[in-house]
PDB file of C-alpha atoms in Angstrom:
ATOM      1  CA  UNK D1376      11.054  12.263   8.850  1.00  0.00           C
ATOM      2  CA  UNK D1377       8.710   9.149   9.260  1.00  0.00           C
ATOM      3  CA  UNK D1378       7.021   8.543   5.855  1.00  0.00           C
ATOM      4  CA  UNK D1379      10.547   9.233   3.906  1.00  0.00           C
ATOM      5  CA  UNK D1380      10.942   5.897   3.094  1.00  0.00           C
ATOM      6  CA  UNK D1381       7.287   5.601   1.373  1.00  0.00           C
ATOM      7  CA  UNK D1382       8.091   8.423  -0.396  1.00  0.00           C
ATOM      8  CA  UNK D1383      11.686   7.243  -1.444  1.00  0.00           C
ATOM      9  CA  UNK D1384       9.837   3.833  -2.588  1.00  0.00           C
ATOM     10  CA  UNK D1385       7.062   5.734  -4.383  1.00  0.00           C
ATOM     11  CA  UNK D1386       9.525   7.850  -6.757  1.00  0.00           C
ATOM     12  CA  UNK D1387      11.915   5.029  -7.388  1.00  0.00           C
ATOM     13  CA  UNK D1388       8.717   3.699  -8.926  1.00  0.00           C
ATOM     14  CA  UNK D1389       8.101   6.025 -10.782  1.00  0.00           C
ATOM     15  CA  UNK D1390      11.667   7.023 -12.129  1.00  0.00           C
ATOM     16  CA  UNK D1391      11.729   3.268 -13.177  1.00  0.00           C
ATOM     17  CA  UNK D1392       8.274   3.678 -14.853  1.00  0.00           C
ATOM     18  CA  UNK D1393       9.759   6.696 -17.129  1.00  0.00           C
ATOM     19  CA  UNK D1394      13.314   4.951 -17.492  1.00  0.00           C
ATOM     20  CA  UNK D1395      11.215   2.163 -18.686  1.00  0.00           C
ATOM     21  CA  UNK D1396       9.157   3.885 -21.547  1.00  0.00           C
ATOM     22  CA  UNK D1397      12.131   5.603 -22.933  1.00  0.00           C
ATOM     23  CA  UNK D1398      14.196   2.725 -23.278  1.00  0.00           C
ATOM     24  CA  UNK D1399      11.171   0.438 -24.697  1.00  0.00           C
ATOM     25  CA  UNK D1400      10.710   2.248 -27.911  1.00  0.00           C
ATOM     26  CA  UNK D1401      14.260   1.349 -28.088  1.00  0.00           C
ATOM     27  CA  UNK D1402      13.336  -2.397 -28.878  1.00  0.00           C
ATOM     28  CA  UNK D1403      11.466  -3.992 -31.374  1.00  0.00           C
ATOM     29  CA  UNK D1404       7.729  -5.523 -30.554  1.00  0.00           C
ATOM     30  CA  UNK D1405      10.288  -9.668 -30.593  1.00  0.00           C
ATOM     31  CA  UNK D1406      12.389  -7.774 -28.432  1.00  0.00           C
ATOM     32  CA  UNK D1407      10.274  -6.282 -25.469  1.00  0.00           C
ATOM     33  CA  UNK D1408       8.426  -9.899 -25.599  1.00  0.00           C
ATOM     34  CA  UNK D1409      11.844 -11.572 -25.060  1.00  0.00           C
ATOM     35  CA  UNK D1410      12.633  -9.086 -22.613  1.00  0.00           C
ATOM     36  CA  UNK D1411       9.094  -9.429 -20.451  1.00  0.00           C
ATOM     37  CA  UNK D1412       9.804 -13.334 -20.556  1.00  0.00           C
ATOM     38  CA  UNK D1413      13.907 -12.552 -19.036  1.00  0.00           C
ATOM     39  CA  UNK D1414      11.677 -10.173 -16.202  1.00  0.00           C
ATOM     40  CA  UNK D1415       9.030 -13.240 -15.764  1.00  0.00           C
ATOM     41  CA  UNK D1416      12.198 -15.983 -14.988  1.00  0.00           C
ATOM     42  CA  UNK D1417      14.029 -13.390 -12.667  1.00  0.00           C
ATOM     43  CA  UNK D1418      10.895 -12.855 -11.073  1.00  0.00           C
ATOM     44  CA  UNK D1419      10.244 -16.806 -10.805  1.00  0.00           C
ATOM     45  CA  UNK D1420      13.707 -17.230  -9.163  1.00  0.00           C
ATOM     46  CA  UNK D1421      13.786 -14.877  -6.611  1.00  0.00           C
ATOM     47  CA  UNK D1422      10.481 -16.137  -5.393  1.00  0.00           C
ATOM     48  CA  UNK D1423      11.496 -19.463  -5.180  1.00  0.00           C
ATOM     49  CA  UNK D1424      14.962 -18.682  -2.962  1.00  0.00           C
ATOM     50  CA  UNK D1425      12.341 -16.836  -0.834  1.00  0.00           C
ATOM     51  CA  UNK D1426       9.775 -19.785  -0.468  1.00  0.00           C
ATOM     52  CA  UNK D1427      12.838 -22.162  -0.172  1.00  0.00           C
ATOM     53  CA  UNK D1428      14.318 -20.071   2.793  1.00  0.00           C
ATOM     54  CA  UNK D1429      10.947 -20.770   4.423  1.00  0.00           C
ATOM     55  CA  UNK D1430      10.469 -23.839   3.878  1.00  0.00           C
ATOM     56  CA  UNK D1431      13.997 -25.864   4.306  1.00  0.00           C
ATOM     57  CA  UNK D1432      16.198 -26.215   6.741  1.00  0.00           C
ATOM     58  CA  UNK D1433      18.888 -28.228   7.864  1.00  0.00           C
ATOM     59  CA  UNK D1434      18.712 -30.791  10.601  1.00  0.00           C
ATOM     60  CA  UNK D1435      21.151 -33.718  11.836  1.00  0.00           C
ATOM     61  CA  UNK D1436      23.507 -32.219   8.508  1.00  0.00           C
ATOM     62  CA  UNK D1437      20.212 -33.011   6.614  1.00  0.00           C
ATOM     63  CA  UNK D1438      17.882 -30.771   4.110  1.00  0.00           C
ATOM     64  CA  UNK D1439      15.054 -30.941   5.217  1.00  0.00           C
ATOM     65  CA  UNK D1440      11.169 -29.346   4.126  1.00  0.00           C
ATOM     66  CA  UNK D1441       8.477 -28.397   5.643  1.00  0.00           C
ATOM     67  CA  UNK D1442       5.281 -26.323   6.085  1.00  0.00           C
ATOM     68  CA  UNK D1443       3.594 -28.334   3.094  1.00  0.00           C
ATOM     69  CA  UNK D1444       0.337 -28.383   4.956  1.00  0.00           C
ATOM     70  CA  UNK D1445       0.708 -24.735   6.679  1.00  0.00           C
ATOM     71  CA  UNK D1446       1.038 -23.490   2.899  1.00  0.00           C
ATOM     72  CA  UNK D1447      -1.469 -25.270   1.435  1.00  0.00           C
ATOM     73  CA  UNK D1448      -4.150 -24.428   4.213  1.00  0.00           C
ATOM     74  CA  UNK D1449      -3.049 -20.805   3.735  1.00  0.00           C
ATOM     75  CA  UNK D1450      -3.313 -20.051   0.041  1.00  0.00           C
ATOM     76  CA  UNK D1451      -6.804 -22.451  -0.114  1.00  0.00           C
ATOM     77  CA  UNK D1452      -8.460 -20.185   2.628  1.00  0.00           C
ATOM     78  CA  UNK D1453      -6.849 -17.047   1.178  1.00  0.00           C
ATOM     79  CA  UNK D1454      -8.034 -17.558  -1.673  1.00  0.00           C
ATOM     80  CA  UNK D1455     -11.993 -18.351  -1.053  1.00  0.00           C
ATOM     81  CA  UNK D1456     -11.928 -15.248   0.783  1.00  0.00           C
ATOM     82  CA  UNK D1457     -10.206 -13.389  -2.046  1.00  0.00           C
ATOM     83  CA  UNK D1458     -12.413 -15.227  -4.606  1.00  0.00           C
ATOM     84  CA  UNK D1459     -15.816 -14.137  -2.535  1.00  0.00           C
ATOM     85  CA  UNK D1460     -14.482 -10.563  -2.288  1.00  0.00           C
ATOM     86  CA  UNK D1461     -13.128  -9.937  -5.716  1.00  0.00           C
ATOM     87  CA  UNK D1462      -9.983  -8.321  -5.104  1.00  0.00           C
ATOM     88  CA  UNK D1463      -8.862  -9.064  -8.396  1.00  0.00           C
ATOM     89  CA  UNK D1464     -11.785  -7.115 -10.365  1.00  0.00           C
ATOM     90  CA  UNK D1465     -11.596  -4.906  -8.219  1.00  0.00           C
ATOM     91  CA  UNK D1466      -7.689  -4.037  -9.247  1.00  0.00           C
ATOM     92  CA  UNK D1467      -8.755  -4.483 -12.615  1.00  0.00           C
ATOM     93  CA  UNK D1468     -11.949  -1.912 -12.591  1.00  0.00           C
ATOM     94  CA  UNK D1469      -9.497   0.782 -10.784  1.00  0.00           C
ATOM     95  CA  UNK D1470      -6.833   0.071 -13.705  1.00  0.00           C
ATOM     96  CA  UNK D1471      -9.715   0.368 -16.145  1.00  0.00           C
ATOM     97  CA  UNK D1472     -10.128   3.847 -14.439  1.00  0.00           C
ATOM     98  CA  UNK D1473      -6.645   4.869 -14.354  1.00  0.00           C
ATOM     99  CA  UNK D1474      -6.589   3.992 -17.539  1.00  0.00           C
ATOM    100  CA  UNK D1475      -9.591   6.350 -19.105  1.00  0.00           C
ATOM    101  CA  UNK D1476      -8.115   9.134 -16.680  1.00  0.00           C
ATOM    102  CA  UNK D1477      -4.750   9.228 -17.676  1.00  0.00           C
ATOM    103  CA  UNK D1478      -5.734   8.734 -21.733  1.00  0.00           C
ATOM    104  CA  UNK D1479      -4.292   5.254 -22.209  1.00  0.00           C
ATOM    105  CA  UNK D1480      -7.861   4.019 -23.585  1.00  0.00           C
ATOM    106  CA  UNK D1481      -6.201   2.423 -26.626  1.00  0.00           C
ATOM    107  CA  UNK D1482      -3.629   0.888 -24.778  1.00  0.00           C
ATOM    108  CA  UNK D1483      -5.098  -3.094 -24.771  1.00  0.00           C
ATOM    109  CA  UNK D1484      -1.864  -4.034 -21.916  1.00  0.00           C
ATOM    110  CA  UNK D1485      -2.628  -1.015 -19.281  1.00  0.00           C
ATOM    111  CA  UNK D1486      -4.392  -3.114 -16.886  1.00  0.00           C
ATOM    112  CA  UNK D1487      -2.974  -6.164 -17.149  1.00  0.00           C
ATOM    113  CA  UNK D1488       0.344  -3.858 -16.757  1.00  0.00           C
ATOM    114  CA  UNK D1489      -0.850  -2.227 -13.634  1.00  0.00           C
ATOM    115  CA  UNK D1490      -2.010  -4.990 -11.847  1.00  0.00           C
ATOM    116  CA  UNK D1491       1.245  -7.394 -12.451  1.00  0.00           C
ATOM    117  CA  UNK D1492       3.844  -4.479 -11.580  1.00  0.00           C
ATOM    118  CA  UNK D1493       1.216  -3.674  -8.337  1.00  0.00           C
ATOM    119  CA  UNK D1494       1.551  -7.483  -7.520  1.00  0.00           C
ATOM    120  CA  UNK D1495       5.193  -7.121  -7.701  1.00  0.00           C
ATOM    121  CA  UNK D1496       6.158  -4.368  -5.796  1.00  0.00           C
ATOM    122  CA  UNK D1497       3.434  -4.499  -3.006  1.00  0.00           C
ATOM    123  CA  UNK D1498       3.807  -8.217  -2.055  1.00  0.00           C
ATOM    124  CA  UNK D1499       6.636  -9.337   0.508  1.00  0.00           C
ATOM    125  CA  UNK D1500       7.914  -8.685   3.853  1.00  0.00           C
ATOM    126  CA  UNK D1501       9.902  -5.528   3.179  1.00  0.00           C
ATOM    127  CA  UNK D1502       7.319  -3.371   2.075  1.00  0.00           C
ATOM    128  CA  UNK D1503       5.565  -3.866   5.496  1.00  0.00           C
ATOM    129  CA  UNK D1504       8.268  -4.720   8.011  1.00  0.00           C
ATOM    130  CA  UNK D1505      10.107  -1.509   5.989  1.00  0.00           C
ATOM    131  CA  UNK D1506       6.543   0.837   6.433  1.00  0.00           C
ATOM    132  CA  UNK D1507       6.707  -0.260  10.642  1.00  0.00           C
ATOM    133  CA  UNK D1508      10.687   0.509  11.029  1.00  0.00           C
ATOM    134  CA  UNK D1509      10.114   4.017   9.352  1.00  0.00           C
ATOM    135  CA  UNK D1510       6.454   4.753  11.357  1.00  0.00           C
ATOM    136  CA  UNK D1511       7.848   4.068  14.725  1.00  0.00           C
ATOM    137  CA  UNK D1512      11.929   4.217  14.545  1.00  0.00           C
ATOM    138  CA  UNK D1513      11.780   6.943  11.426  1.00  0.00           C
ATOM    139  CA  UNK D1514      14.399   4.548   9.786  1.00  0.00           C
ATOM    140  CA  UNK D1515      13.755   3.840   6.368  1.00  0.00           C
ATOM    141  CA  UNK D1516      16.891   1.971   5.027  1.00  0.00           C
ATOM    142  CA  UNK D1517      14.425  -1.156   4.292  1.00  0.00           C
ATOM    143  CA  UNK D1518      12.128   1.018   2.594  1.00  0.00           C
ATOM    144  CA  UNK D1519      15.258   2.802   0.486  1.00  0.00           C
ATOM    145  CA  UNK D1520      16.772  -0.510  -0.300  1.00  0.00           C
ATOM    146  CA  UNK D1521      13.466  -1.670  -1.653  1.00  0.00           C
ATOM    147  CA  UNK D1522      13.221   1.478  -3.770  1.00  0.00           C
ATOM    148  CA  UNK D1523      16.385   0.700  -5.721  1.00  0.00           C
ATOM    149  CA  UNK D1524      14.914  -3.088  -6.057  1.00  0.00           C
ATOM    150  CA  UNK D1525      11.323  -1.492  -7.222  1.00  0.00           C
ATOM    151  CA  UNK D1526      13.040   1.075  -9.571  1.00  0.00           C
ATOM    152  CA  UNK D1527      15.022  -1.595 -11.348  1.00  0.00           C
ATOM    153  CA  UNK D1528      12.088  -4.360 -11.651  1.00  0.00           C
ATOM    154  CA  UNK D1529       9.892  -1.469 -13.381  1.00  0.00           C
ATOM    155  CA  UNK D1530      11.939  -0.437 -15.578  1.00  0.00           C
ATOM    156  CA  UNK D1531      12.344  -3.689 -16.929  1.00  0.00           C
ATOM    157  CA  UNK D1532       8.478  -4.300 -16.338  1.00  0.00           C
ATOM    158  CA  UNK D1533       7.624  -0.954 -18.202  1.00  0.00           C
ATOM    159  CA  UNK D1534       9.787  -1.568 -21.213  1.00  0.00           C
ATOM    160  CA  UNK D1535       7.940  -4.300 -22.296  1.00  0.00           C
ATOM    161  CA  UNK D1536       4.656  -4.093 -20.781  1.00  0.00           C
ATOM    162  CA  UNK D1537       4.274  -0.239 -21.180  1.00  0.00           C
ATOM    163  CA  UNK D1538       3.314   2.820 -19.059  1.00  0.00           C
ATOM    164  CA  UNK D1539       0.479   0.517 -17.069  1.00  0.00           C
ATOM    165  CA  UNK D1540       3.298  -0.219 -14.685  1.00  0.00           C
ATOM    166  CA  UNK D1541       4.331   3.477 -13.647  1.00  0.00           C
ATOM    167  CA  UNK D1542       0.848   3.031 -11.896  1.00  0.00           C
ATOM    168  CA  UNK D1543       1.967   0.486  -9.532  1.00  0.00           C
ATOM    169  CA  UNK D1544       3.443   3.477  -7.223  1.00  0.00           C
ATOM    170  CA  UNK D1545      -0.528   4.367  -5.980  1.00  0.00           C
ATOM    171  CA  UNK D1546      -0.809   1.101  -4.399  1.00  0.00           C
ATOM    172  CA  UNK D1547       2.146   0.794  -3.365  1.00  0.00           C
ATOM    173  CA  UNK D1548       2.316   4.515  -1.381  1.00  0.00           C
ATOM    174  CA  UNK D1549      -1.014   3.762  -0.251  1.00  0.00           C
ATOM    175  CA  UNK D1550      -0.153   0.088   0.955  1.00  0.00           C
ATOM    176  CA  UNK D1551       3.109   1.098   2.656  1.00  0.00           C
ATOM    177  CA  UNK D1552       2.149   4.880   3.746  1.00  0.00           C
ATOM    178  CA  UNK D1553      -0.849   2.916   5.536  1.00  0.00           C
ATOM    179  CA  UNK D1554       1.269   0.815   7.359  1.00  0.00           C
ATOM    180  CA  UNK D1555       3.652   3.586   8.404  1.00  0.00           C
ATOM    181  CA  UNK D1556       0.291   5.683  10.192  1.00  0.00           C
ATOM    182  CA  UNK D1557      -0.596   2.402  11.864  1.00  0.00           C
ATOM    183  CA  UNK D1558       3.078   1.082  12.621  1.00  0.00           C
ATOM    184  CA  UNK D1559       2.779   1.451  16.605  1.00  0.00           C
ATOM    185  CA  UNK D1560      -1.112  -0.759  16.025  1.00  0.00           C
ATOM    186  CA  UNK D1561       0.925  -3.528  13.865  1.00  0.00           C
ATOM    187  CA  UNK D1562       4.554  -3.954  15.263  1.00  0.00           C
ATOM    188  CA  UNK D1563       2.751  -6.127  18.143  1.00  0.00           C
ATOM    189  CA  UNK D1564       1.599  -8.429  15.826  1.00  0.00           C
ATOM    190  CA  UNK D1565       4.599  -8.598  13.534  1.00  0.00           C
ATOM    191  CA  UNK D1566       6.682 -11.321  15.174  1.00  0.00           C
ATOM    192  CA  UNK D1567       9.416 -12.874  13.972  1.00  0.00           C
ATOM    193  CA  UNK D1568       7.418 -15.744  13.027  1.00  0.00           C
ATOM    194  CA  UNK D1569       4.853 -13.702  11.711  1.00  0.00           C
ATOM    195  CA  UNK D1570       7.179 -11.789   9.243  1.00  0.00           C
ATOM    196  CA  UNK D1571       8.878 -15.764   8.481  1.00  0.00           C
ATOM    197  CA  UNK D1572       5.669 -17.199   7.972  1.00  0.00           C
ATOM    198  CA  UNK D1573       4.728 -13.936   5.602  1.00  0.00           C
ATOM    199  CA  UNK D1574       7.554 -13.756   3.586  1.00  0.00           C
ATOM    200  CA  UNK D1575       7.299 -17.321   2.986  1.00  0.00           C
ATOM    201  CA  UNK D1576       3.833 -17.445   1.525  1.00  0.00           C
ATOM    202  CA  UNK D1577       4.510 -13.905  -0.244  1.00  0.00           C
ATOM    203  CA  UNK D1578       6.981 -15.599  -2.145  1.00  0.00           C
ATOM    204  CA  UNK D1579       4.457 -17.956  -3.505  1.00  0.00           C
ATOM    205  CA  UNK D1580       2.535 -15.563  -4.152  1.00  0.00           C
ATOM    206  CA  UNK D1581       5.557 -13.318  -6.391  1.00  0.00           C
ATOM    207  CA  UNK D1582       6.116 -16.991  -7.989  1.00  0.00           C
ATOM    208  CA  UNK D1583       2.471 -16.676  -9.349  1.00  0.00           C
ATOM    209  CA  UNK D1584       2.921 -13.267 -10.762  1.00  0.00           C
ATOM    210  CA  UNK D1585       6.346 -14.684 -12.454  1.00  0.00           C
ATOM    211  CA  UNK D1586       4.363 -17.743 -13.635  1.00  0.00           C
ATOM    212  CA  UNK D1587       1.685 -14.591 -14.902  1.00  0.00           C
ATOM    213  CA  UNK D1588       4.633 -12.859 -16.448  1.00  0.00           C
ATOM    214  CA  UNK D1589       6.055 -16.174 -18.712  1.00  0.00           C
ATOM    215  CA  UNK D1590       3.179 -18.002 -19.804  1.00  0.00           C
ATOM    216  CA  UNK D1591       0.203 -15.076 -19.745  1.00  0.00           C
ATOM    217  CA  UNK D1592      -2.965 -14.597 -17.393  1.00  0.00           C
ATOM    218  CA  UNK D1593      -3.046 -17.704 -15.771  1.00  0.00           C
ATOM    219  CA  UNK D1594      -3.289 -17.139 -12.064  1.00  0.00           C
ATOM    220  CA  UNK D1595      -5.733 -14.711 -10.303  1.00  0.00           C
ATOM    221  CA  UNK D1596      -3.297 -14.050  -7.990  1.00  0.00           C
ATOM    222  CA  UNK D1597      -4.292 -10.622  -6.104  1.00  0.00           C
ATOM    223  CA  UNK D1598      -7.176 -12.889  -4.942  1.00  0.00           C
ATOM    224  CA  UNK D1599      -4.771 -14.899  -3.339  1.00  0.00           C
ATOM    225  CA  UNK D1600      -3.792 -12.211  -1.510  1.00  0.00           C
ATOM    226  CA  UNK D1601      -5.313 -12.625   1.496  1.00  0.00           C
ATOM    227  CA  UNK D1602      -2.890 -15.903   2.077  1.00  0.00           C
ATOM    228  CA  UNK D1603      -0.875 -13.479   3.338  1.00  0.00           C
ATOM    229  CA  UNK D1604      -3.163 -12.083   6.574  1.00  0.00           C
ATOM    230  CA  UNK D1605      -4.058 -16.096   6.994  1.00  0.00           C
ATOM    231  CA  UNK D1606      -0.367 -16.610   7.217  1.00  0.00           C
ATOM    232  CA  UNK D1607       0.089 -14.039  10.004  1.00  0.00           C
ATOM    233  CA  UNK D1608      -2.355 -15.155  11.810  1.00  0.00           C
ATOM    234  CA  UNK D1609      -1.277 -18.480  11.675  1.00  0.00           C
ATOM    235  CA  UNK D1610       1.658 -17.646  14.022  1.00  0.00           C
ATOM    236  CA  UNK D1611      -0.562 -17.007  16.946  1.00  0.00           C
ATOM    237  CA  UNK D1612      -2.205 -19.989  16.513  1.00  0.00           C
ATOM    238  CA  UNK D1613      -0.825 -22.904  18.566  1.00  0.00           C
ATOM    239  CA  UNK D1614       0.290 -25.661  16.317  1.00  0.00           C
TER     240      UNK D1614
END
C-alpha cells in the first residue's frame, strides 16, 4: 500500500507524543529540564556523526575534510531566502493556531514545542529518500525504521517540553505524504550525490535544533531550511 510508511511514521509520532505526557508528570519541573538538556546532547551528537560522514574521508590512509566552502555557501543562501520568506513565523503563527484550537492557550512552551520536535523529525534524508521508496517501490522499511527513531525522540521531547510536540506528526505526514504523491517527479533528481550532499547539510541543520534544545532559542533554524533545496541543487551544478 504506497503511503503505509507515512502513515506508520505519523502514528509512531504520535504514540511517542502520548507516551511522552504520561511519563512527564512522572518527573519533577529539575527533572524534565535535566531530561530536555540529555535529549538536546543526543540530538547534538547524532548530527554531528551525520555532518562528519559528509564531510571526511580518508585518503592516502589520511582523514581528511572537506566541503567547508560548499556548506558555508549553502546555509548563507538558504538562509536569506528563508529569512526574506519567513518560514520561521510562519511555523510559529500555525503553532500559535494549533495551539488556540486544541486548548493549550495557557501552555507558554506549545510553540516553541511544536516547532523544535517539527525540526526534528522532518529534517534529514530518510524522511524524503523513505517518502520516494514507498511512492514508487511501495516499500516503506525506511519510513518504518524512522518511525521507531521518531517515536522514541518524542517521547523524550514531550516529557519535558509537553504536548506541543505530539503536533510535529502534521508536518511531518504532510512533508513526507507530499513526497510520496510526487515520488515518480523527484526520484530523478535525488541522486546519490544529491541525497549525500542533503543529508550532510540536514545534519547541520539537526545540530542547530540540538544547539536550540541545550542552551534555549538561539538559532532560527526552520529559516535555514531552505539550505537543504540549495544543497540539492548544488549536485547538478558542475564544480
Amino acid at each position: 500500500m504506497i503511503g503505509l510508511g507515512t502513515i506508520i511514521n505519523t502514528i509512531s509520532i504520535v504514540a511517542g507524543g502520548f507516551i511522552g505526557h504520561f511519563t512527564g508528570k512522572l518527573f519533577r519541573r529539575e527533572q524534565q529540564d535535566s531530561l530536555n538538556m540529555a535529549c538536546g546532547i543526543s540530538v547534538l551528537f547524532i548530527a554531528i556523526a551525520g555532518a562528519m560522514e559528509g564531510m571526511l574521508e580518508i585518503e592516502s590512509s589520511s582523514l581528511m575534510s572537506g566541503k567547508s566552502m560548499f556548506v558555508v555557501l549553502c546555509l548563507a543562501i538558504g538562509t536569506i531566502i528563508g529569512e526574506l520568506i519567513g518560514i520561521e513565523n510562519g511555523f510559529e503563527q500555525f503553532g500559535e493556531w494549533l495551539k488556540r484550537k486544541t486548548g493549550n492557550s495557557e501552555d507558554a512552551e506549545f510553540v516553541n514545542a511544536f516547532v523544535t520536535a517539527s525540526l526534528t523529525v522532518c529534517i534529514g534524508a530518510m524522511a524524503i529518500v523513505g517518502a520516494i521508496q514507498d511512492g514508487i517501490l511501495g516499500d516503506y522499511s525506511t519510513l518504518a525504521v524512522k518511525a521507531v527513531l521518531d517515536l522514541i525522540i518524542i517521547a523524550v521531547m514531550t516529557s519535558s517540553m509537553g504536548k506541543g510536540c505530539v503536533f510535529s506528526a502534521i508536518p511531518v505526514f504532510l512533508f513526507e505524504g507530499g513526497i510520496t504523491l510526487a515520488a515518480r517527479l523527484i526520484s530523478p533528481i535525488m541522486t546519490e550525490l544529491a541525497v549525500s550532499y542533503l543529508s550532510l547539510v540536514g545534519s547541520i541543520l539537526i545540530f542547530c535544533v540540538g544547539v536550540n534544545l541545550v542552551w534555549g532559542k538561539m538559532i532560527r533554524v526552520a529559516n535555514m531550511l531552505p539550505a537543504v533545496l540549495i544543497a540539492v541543487i548544488a549536485a547538478f551544478l558542475p564544480l
